[in-house]
Short mmCIF file of C-alpha atoms and ligand atoms in Angstrom, two decimals:
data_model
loop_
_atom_site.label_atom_id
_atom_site.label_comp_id
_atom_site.label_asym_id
_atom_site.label_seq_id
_atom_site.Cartn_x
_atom_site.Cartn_y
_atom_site.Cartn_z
CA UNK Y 1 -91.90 233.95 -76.62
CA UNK Y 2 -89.15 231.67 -75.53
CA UNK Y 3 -88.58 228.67 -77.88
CA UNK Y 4 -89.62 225.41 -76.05
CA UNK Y 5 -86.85 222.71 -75.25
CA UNK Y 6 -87.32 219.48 -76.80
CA UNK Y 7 -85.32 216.33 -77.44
CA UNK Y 8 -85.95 214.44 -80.55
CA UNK Y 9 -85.80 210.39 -80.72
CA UNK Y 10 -85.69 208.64 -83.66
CA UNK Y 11 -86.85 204.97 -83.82
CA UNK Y 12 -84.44 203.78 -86.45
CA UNK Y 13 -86.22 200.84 -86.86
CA UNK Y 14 -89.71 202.82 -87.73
CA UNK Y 15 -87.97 205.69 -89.09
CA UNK Y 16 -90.61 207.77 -87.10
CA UNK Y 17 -89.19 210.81 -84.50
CA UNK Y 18 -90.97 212.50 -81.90
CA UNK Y 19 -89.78 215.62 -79.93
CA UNK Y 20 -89.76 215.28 -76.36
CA UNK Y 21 -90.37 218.20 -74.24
CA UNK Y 22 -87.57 219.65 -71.82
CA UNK Y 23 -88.53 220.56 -68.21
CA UNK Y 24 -85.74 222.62 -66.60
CA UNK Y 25 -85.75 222.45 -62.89
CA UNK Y 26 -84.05 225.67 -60.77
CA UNK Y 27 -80.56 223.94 -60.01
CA UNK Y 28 -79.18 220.54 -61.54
CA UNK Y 29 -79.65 218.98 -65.10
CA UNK Y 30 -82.90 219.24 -67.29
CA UNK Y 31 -85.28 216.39 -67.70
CA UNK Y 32 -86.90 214.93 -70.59
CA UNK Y 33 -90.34 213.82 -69.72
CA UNK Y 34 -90.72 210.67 -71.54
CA UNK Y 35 -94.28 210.66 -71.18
CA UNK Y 36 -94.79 210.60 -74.86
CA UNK Y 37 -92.61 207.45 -75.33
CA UNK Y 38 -95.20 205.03 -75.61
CA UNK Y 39 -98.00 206.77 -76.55
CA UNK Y 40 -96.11 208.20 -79.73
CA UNK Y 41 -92.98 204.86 -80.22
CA UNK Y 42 -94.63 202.10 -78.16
CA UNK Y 43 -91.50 201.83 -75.91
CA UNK Y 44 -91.17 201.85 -72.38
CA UNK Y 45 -87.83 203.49 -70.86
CA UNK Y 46 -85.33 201.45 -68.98
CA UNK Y 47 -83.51 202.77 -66.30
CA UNK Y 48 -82.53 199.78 -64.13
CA UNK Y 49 -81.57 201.89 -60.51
CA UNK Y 50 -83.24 205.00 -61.64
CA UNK Y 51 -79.58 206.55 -62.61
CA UNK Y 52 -80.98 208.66 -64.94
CA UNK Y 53 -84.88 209.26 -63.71
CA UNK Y 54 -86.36 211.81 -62.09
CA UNK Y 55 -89.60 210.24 -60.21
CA UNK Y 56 -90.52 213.27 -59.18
CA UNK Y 57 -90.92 216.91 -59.12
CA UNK Y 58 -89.83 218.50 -55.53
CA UNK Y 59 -88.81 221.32 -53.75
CA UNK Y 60 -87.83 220.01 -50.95
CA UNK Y 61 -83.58 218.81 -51.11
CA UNK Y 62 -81.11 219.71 -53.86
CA UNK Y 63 -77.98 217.52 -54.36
CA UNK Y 64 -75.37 218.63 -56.78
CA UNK Y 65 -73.11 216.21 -56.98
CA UNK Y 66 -70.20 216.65 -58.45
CA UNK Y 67 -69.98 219.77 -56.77
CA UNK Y 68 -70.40 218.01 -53.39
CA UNK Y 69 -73.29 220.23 -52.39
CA UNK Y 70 -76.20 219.64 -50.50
CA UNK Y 71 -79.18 222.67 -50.17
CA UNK Y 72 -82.51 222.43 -47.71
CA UNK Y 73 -85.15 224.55 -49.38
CA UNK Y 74 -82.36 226.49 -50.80
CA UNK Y 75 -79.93 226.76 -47.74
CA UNK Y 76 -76.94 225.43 -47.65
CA UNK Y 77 -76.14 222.50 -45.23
CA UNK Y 78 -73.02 223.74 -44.11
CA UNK Y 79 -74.90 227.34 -42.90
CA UNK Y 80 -77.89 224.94 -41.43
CA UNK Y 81 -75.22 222.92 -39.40
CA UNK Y 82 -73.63 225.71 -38.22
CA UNK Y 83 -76.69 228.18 -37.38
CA UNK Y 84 -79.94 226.02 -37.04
CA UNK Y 85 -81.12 223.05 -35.08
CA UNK Y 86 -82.74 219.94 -35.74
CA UNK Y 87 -86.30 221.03 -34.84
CA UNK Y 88 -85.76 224.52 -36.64
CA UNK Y 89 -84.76 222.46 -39.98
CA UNK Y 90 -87.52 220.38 -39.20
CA UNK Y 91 -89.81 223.28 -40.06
CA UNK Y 92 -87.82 224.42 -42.95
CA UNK Y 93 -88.40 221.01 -44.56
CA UNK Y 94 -92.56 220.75 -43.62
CA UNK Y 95 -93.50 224.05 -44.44
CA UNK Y 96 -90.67 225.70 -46.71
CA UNK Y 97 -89.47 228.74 -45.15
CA UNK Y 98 -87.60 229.20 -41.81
CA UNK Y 99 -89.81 230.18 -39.37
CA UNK Y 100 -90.50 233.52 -37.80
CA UNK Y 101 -89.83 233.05 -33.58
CA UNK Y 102 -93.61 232.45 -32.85
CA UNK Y 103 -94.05 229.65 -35.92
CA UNK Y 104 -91.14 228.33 -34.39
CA UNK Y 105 -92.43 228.11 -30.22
CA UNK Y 106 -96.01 226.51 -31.45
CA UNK Y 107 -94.09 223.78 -33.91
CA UNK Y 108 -92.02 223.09 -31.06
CA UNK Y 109 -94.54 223.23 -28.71
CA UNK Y 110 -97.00 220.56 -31.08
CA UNK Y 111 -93.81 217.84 -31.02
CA UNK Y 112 -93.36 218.61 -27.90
CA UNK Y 113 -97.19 217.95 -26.67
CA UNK Y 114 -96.62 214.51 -29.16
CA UNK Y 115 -93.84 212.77 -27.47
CA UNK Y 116 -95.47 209.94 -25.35
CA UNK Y 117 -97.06 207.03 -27.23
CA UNK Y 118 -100.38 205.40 -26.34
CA UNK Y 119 -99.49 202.81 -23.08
CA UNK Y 120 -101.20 200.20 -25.04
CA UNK Y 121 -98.53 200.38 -27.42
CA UNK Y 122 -96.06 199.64 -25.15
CA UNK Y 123 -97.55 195.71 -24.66
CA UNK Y 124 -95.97 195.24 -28.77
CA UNK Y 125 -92.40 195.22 -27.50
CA UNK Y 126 -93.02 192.62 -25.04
CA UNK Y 127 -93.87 190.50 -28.01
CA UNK Y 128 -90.40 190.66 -29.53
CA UNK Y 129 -86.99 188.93 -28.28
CA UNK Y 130 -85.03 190.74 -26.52
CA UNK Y 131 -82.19 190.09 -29.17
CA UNK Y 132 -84.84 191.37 -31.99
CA UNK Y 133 -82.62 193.63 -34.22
CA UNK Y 134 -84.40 197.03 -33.02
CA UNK Y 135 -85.12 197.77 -36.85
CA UNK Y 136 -87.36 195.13 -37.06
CA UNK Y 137 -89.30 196.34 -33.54
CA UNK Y 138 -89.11 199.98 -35.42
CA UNK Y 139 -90.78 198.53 -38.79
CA UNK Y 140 -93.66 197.18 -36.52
CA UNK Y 141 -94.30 199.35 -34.15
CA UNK Y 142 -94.15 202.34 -36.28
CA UNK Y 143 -96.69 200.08 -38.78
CA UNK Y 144 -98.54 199.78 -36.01
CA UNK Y 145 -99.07 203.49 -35.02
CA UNK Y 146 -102.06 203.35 -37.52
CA UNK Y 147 -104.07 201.28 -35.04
CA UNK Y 148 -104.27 204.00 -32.73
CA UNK Y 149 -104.10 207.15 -34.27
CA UNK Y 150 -107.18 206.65 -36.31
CA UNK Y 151 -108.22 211.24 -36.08
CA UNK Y 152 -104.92 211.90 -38.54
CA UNK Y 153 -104.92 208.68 -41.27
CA UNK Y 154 -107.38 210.85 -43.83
CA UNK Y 155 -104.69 211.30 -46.36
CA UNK Y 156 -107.28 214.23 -48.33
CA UNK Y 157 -107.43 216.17 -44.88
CA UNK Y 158 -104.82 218.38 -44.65
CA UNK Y 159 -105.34 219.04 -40.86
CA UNK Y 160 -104.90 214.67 -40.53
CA UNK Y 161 -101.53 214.91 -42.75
CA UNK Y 162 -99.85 217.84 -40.86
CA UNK Y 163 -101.03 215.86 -37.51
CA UNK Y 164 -99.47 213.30 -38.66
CA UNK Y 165 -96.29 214.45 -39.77
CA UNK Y 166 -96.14 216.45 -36.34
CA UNK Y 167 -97.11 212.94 -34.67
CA UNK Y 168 -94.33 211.08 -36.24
CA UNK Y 169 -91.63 213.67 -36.08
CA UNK Y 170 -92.51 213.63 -32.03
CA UNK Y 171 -92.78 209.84 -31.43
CA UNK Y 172 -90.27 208.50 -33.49
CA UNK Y 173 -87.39 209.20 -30.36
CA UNK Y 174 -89.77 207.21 -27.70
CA UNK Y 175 -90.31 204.30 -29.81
CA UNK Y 176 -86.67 204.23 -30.61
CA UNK Y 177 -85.28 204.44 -27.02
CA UNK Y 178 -87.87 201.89 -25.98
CA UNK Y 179 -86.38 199.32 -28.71
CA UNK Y 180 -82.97 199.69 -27.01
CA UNK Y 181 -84.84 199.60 -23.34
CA UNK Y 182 -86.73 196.44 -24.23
CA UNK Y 183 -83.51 194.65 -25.63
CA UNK Y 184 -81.15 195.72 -22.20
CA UNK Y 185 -84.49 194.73 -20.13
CA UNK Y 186 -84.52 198.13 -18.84
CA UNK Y 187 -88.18 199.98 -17.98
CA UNK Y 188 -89.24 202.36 -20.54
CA UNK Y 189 -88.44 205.89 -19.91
CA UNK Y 190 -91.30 208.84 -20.14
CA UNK Y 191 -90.28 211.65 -22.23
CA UNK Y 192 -89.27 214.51 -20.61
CA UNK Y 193 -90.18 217.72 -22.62
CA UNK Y 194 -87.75 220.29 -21.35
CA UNK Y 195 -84.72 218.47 -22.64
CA UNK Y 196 -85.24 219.49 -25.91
CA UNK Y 197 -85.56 216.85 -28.70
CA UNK Y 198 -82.10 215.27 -28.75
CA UNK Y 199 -81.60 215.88 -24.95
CA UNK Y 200 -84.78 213.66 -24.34
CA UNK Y 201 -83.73 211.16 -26.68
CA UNK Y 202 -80.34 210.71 -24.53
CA UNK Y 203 -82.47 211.11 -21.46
CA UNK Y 204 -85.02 208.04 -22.30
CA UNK Y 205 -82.42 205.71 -23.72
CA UNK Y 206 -79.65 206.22 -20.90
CA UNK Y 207 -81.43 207.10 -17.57
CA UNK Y 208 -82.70 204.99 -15.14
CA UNK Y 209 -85.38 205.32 -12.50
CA UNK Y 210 -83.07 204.55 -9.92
CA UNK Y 211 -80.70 207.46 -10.73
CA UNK Y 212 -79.50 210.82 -11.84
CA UNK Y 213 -79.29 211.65 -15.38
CA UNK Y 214 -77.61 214.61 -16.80
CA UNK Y 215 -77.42 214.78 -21.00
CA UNK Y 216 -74.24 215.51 -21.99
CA UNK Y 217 -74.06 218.91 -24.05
CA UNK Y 218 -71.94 217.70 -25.96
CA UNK Y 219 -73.35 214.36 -26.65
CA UNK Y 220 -76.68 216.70 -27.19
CA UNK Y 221 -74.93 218.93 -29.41
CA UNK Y 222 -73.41 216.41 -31.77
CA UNK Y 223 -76.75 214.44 -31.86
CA UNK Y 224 -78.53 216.94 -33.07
CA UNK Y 225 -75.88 218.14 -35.99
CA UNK Y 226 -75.92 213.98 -36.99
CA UNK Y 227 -79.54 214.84 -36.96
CA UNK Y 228 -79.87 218.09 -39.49
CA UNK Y 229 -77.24 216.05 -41.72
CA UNK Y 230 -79.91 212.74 -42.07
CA UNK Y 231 -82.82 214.94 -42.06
CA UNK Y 232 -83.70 214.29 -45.94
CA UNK Y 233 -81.35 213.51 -49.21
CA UNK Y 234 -83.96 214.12 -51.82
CA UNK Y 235 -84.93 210.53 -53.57
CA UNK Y 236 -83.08 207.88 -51.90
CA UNK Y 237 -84.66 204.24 -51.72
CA UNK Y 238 -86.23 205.12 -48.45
CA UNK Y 239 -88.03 208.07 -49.57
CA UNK Y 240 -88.29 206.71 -52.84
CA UNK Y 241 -89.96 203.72 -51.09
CA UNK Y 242 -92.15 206.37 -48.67
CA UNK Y 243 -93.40 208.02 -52.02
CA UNK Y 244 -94.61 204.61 -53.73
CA UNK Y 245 -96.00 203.11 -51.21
CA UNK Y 246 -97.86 206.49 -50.24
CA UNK Y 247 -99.06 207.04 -53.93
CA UNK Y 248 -101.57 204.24 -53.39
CA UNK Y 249 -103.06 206.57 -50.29
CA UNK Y 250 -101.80 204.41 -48.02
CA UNK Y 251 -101.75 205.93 -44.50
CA UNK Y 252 -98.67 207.88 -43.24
CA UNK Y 253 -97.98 205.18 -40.25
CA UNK Y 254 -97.80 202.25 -42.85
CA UNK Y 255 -95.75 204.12 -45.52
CA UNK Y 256 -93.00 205.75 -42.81
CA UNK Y 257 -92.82 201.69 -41.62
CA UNK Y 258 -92.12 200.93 -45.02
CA UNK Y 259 -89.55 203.39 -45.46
CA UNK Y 260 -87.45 202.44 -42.19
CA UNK Y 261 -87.63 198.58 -43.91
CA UNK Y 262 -85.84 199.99 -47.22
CA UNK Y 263 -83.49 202.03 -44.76
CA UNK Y 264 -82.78 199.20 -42.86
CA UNK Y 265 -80.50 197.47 -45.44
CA UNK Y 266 -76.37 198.25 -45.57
CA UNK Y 267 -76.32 199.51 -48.87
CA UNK Y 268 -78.66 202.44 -47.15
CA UNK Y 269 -79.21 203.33 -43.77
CA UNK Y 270 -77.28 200.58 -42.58
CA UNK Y 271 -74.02 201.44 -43.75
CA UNK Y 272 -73.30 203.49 -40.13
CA UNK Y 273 -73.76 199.43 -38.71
CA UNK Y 274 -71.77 198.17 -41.44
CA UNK Y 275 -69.01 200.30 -40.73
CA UNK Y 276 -68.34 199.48 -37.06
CA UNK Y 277 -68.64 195.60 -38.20
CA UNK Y 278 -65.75 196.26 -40.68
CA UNK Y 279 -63.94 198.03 -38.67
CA UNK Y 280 -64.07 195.20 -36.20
CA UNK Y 281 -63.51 192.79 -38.94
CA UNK Y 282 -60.43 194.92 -39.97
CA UNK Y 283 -59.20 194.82 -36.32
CA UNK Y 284 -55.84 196.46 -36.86
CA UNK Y 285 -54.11 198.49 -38.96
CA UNK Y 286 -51.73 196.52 -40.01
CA UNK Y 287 -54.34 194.63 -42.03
CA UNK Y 288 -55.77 197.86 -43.86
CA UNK Y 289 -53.86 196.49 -47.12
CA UNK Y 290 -54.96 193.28 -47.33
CA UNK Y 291 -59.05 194.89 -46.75
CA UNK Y 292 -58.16 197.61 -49.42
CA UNK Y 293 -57.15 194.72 -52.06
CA UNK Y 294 -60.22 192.81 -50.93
CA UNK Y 295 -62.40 195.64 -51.68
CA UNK Y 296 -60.79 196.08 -55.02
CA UNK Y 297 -61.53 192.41 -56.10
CA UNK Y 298 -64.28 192.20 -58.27
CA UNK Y 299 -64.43 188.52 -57.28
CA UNK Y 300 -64.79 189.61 -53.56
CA UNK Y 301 -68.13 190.41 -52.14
CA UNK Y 302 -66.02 193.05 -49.57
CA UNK Y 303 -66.78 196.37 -50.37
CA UNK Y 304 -65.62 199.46 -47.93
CA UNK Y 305 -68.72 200.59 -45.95
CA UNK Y 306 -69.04 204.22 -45.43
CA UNK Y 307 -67.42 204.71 -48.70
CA UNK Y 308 -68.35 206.01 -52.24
CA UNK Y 309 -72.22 207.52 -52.86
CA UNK Y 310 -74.67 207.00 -55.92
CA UNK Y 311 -75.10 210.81 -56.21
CA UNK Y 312 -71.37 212.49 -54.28
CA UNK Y 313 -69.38 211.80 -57.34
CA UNK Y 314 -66.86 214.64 -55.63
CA UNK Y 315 -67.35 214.37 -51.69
CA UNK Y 316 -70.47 214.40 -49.06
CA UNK Y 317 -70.55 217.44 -47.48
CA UNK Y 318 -71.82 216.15 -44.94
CA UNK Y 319 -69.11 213.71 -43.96
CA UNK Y 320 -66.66 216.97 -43.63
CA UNK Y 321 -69.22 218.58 -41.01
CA UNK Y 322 -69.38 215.60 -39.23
CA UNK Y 323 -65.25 214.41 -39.24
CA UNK Y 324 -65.06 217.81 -37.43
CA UNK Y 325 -67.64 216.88 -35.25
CA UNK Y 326 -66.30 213.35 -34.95
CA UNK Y 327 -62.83 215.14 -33.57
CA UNK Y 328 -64.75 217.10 -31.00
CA UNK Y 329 -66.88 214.40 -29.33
CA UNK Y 330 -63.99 212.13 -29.31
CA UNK Y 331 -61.68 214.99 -27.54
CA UNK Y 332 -64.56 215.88 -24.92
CA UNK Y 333 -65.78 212.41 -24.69
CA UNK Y 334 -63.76 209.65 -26.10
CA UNK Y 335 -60.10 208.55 -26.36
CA UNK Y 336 -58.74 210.38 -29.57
CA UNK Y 337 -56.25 207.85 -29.36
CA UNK Y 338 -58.92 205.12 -29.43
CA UNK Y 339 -57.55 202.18 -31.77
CA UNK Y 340 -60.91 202.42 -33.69
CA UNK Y 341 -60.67 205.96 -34.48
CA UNK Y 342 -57.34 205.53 -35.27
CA UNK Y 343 -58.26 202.64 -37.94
CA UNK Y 344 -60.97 204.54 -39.14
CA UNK Y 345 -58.83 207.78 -40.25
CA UNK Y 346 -55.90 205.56 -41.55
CA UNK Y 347 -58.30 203.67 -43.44
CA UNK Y 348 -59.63 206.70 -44.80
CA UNK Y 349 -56.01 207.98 -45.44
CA UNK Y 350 -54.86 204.79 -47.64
CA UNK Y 351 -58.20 204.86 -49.39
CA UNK Y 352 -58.27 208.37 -50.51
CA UNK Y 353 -54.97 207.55 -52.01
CA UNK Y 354 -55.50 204.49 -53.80
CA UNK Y 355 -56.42 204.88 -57.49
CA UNK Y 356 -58.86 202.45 -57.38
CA UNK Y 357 -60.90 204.87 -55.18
CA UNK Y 358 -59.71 208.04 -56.36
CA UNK Y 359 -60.47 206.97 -60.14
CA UNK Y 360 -64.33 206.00 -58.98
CA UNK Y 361 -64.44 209.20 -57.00
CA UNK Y 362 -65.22 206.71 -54.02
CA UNK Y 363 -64.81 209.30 -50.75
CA UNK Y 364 -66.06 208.86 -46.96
CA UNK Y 365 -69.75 209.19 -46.84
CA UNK Y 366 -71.58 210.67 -43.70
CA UNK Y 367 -72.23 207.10 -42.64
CA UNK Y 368 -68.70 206.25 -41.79
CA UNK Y 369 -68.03 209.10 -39.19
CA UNK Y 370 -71.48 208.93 -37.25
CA UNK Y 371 -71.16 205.24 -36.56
CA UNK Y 372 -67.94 206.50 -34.91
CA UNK Y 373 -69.75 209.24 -32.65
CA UNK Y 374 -72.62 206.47 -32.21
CA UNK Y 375 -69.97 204.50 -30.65
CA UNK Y 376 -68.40 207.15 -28.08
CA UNK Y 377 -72.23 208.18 -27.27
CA UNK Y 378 -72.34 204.45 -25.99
CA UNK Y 379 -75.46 203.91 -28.60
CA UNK Y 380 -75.12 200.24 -29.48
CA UNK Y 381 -74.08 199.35 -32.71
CA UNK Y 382 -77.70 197.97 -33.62
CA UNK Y 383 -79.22 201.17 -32.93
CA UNK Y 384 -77.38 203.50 -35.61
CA UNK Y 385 -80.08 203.00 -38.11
CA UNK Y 386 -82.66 203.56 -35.61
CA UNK Y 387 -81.09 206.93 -35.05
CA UNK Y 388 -80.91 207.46 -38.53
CA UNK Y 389 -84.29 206.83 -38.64
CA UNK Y 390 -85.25 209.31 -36.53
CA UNK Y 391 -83.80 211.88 -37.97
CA UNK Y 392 -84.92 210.82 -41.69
CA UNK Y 393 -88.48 210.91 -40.88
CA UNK Y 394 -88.64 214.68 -40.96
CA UNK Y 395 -87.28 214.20 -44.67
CA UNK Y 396 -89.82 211.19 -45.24
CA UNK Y 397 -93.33 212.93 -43.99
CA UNK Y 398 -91.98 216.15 -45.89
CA UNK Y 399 -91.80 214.23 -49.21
CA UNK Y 400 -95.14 212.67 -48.46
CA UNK Y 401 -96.49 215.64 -47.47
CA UNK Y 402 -95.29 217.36 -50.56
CA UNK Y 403 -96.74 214.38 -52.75
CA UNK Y 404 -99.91 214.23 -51.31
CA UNK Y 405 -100.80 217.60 -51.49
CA UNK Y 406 -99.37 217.87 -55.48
CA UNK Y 407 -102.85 217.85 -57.50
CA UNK Y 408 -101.27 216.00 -60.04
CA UNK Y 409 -100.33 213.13 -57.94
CA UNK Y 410 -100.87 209.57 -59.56
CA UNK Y 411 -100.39 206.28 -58.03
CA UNK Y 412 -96.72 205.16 -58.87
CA UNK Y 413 -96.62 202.23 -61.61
CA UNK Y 414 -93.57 201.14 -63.35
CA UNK Y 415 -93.34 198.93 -66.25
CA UNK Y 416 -90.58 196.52 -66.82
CA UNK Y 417 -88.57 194.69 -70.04
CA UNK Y 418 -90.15 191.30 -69.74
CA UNK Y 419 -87.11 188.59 -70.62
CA UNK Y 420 -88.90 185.71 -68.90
CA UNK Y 421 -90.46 182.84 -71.13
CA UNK Y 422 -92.42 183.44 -74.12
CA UNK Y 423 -96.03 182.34 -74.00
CA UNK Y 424 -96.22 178.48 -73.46
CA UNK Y 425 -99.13 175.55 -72.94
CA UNK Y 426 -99.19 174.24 -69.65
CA UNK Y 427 -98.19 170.42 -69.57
CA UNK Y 428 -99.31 167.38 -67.35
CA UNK Y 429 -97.35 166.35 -64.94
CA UNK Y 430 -96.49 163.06 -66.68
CA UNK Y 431 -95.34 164.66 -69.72
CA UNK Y 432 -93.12 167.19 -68.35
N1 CMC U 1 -65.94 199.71 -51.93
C1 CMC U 1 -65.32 199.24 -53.04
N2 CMC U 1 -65.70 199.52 -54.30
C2 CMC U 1 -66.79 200.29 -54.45
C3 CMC U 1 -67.50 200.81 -53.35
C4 CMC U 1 -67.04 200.50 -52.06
N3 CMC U 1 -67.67 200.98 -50.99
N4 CMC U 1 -68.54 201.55 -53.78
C5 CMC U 1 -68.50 201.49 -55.11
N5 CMC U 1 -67.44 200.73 -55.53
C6 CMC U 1 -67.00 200.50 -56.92
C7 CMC U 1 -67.92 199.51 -57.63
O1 CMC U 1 -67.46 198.18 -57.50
C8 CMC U 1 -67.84 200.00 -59.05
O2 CMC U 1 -66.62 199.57 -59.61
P1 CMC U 1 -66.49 199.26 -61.20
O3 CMC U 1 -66.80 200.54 -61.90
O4 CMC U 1 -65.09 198.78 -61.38
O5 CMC U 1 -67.51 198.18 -61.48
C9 CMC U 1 -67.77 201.51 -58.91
O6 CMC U 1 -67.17 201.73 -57.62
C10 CMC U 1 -69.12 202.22 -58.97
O7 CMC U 1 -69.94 201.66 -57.93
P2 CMC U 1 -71.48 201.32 -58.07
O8 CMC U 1 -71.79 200.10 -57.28
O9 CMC U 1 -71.86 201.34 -59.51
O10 CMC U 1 -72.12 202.59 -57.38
P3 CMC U 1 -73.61 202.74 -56.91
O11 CMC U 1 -73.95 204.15 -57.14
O12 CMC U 1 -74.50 201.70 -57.53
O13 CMC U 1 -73.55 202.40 -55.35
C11 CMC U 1 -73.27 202.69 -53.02
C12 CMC U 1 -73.45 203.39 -54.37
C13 CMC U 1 -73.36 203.73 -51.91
C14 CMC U 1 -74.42 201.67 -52.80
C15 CMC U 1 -71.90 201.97 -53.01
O14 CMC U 1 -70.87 202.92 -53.17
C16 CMC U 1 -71.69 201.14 -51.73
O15 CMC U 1 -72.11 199.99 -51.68
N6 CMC U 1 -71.04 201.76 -50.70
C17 CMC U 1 -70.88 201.10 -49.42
C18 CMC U 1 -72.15 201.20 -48.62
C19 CMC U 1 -72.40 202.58 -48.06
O16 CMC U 1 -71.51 203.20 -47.49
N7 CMC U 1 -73.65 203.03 -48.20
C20 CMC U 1 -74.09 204.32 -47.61
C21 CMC U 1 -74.44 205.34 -48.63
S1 CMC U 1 -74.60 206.96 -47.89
C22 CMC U 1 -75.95 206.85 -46.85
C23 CMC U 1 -77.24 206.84 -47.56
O17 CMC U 1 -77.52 207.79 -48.32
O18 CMC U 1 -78.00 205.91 -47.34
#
């Protein structure tokens, strides 16, 4: 019989211990499960940023690291960028396994079937600006989804959830390319099935009713490799938020809108914006120094966007796929001599040299080459974490999928170190 793992804490105050069980998980460090704290000590944990808690069990995404290594169900990322598509990971991520050639034509052929969204949701875009930031048309609309696709929103039906993971997956690229439609004043584009997923995407946001439209291969090609790279990254604050909110059985529509809103912000999903604003603000090499020593200074806000990662201690393997990638859409499509590149890999070059960065293992994240590619695509700036978004919903209704169907599921409650006032008397006004 194999001896079981615990950790013992002593309360040295009490003098009392308690053994805490090990769970070992198949890659990455062990976890103590704390459960026991407060039952047995009468202490909560405290783990401001969840640095060192696992909410979850999954099987979904692996991170190591410090080894800068990223796994999908197992595979590697680097193999799945190389061999797979975006739909094909898709798969991987919903139901575990790669699938066999006729798993693969009816998943494609159920987003595919998906794609169009009910006409009368169309009359909710005419109710923003056309300036609205097209994250804050995605958090509604998406929210709104719920409204009208009452026959997949029983959470306990497992028929309703895979609808409406299949449902989301497809729709998500029409609601996107109408955001950017509505804000150029542009009609809304019908999907066109036989593009393929990213070649529709193009197709909706670019053509026009009044011309020819041909996708780009290339633009197609690099689209979907952004696409697999996004696709999940295990417990980030979106998913994190996805899994919370869902934990209370909230419908799938409501809880994916609540994950875009966590995505939306630049220390997450964001960051692709972020970069192209600092690299505007930069403006010119010449003034890389003077950006580096303001990112440096504690008493700066600055920070370098598209640099450093809570979990790549080493580097994101995913910003190597997609520098190479970066390099091949800006030879076939861009200017490689285009001053913003240009910045971009200098700033990258000083950075990676600078102690201050190299001692904080602070490297390029993914975010700060596909803002670039973004860019030569012609996607507007405000529409990189819609894209994002896209492609992280696959990731999102996995985890929720996964969560919903674990039996033992509970709805999500932390606790918190109260440090607020102590229990008072309320006072009249006129002797306050
Ligand atoms: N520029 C300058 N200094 C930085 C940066 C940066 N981008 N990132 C971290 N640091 C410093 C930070 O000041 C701290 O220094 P010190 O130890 O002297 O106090 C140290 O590095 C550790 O940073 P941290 O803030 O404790 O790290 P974190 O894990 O809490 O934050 C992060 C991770 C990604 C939010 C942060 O690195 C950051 O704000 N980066 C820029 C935004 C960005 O690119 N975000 C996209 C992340 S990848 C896409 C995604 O998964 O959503």
């Amino acid at each position: 019989m194999t001896k079981r793992e615990t950790v013992t804490v002593t309360d040295n105050v009490t003098g009392k211990s308690i053994e805490l069980p090990i769970q070992r998980g198949t890659h990455g460090p062990g976890a103590v499960d704390i459960t026991g704290l407060y039952r047995e000590l009468g202490y909560v944990s405290f783990d401001p940023g969840f640095v060192a808690t696992a909410s979850c069990r999954s099987s979904i995404t692996y991170i190591d690291g410090e080894q800068g290594q990223l796994l999908y169900r197992g595979y590697p990322i680097e193999q799945l960028a190389a061999k797979s598509s975006f739909l094909e990971v898709a798969y991987l991520m919903l139901y575990g396994e790669l699938p066999h050639q006729g798993e693969m034509d009816t998943f494609v052929n159920s987003i595919t079937r998906h794609t169009m969204i009910n006409e009368s949701l169309k009359s909710f875009y005419r109710g923003f600006n056309h300036d609205a930031h097209p994250m804050a048309i995605m958090v509604g609309v998406v929210g709104s989804l719920s409204a009208f696709y009452h026959g997949s929103t029983d959470i306990r039906n497992p028929v309703h959830r895979e609808i409406a993971a299949h449902r989301l997956i497809a729709k998500m690229p029409t609601i996107a390319a109408a955001c950017y439609k509505h804000s150029v004043g542009e009609p809304f584009v019908y999907p066109k099935n036989s593009l393929g997923y990213c070649g529709n995407l193009l197709n909706m946001m670019f053509s026009v009713p009044c011309e020819e439209y041909d996708v780009d291969p290339i633009a197609k090609k690099a689209l979907d490799l952004i696409f697999i790279l996004h696709a999940d990254h295990e417990q980030n604050a979106s998913t994190s938020t996805i899994r919370l909110a869902g934990s209370s059985a909230a419908n799938p529509f409501a809880c994916v809108a609540s994950g875009i809103a966590a995505l939306w912000g630049p220390a997450h999903g964001g960051a692709n914006e972020a970069v192209l604003h600092m690299l505007g603000e930069i403006g010119d090499v010449s003034n890389i120094p003077k950006y580096i020593a303001k990112a440096k200074d504690k008493n700066d806000p600055f920070r370098l966007m598209g640099f450093g990662h809570r979990i790549y201690r080493n580097f994101d393997p995913r910003a190597t796929l997609i520098r190479t990638m970066c390099h091949e859409v800006l030879a076939k499509l861009g200017n490689d001599k285009d001053p913003l590149f240009e910045l971009a890999l200098r700033l990258e070059e000083v950075a990676l040299q600078d102690d201050y960065f190299k001692e904080r293992n602070l490297y390029p994240n993914v975010d700060f080459y596909s803002g670039i590619i973004y860019k030569v695509l012609g996607i507007p700036t405000n529409m990189f974490t819609v894209m994002f978004a896209i492609a992280r919903t696959v990731g999102w209704v996995s985890q929720w999928m996964e969560m919903i169907g674990d039996p033992q599921q509970r709805i999500a409650r932390p606790r918190q170190l109260y440090q607020g006032a102590a229990r008072r008397d309320y006072r009249e006004m006129s002797g306050r």
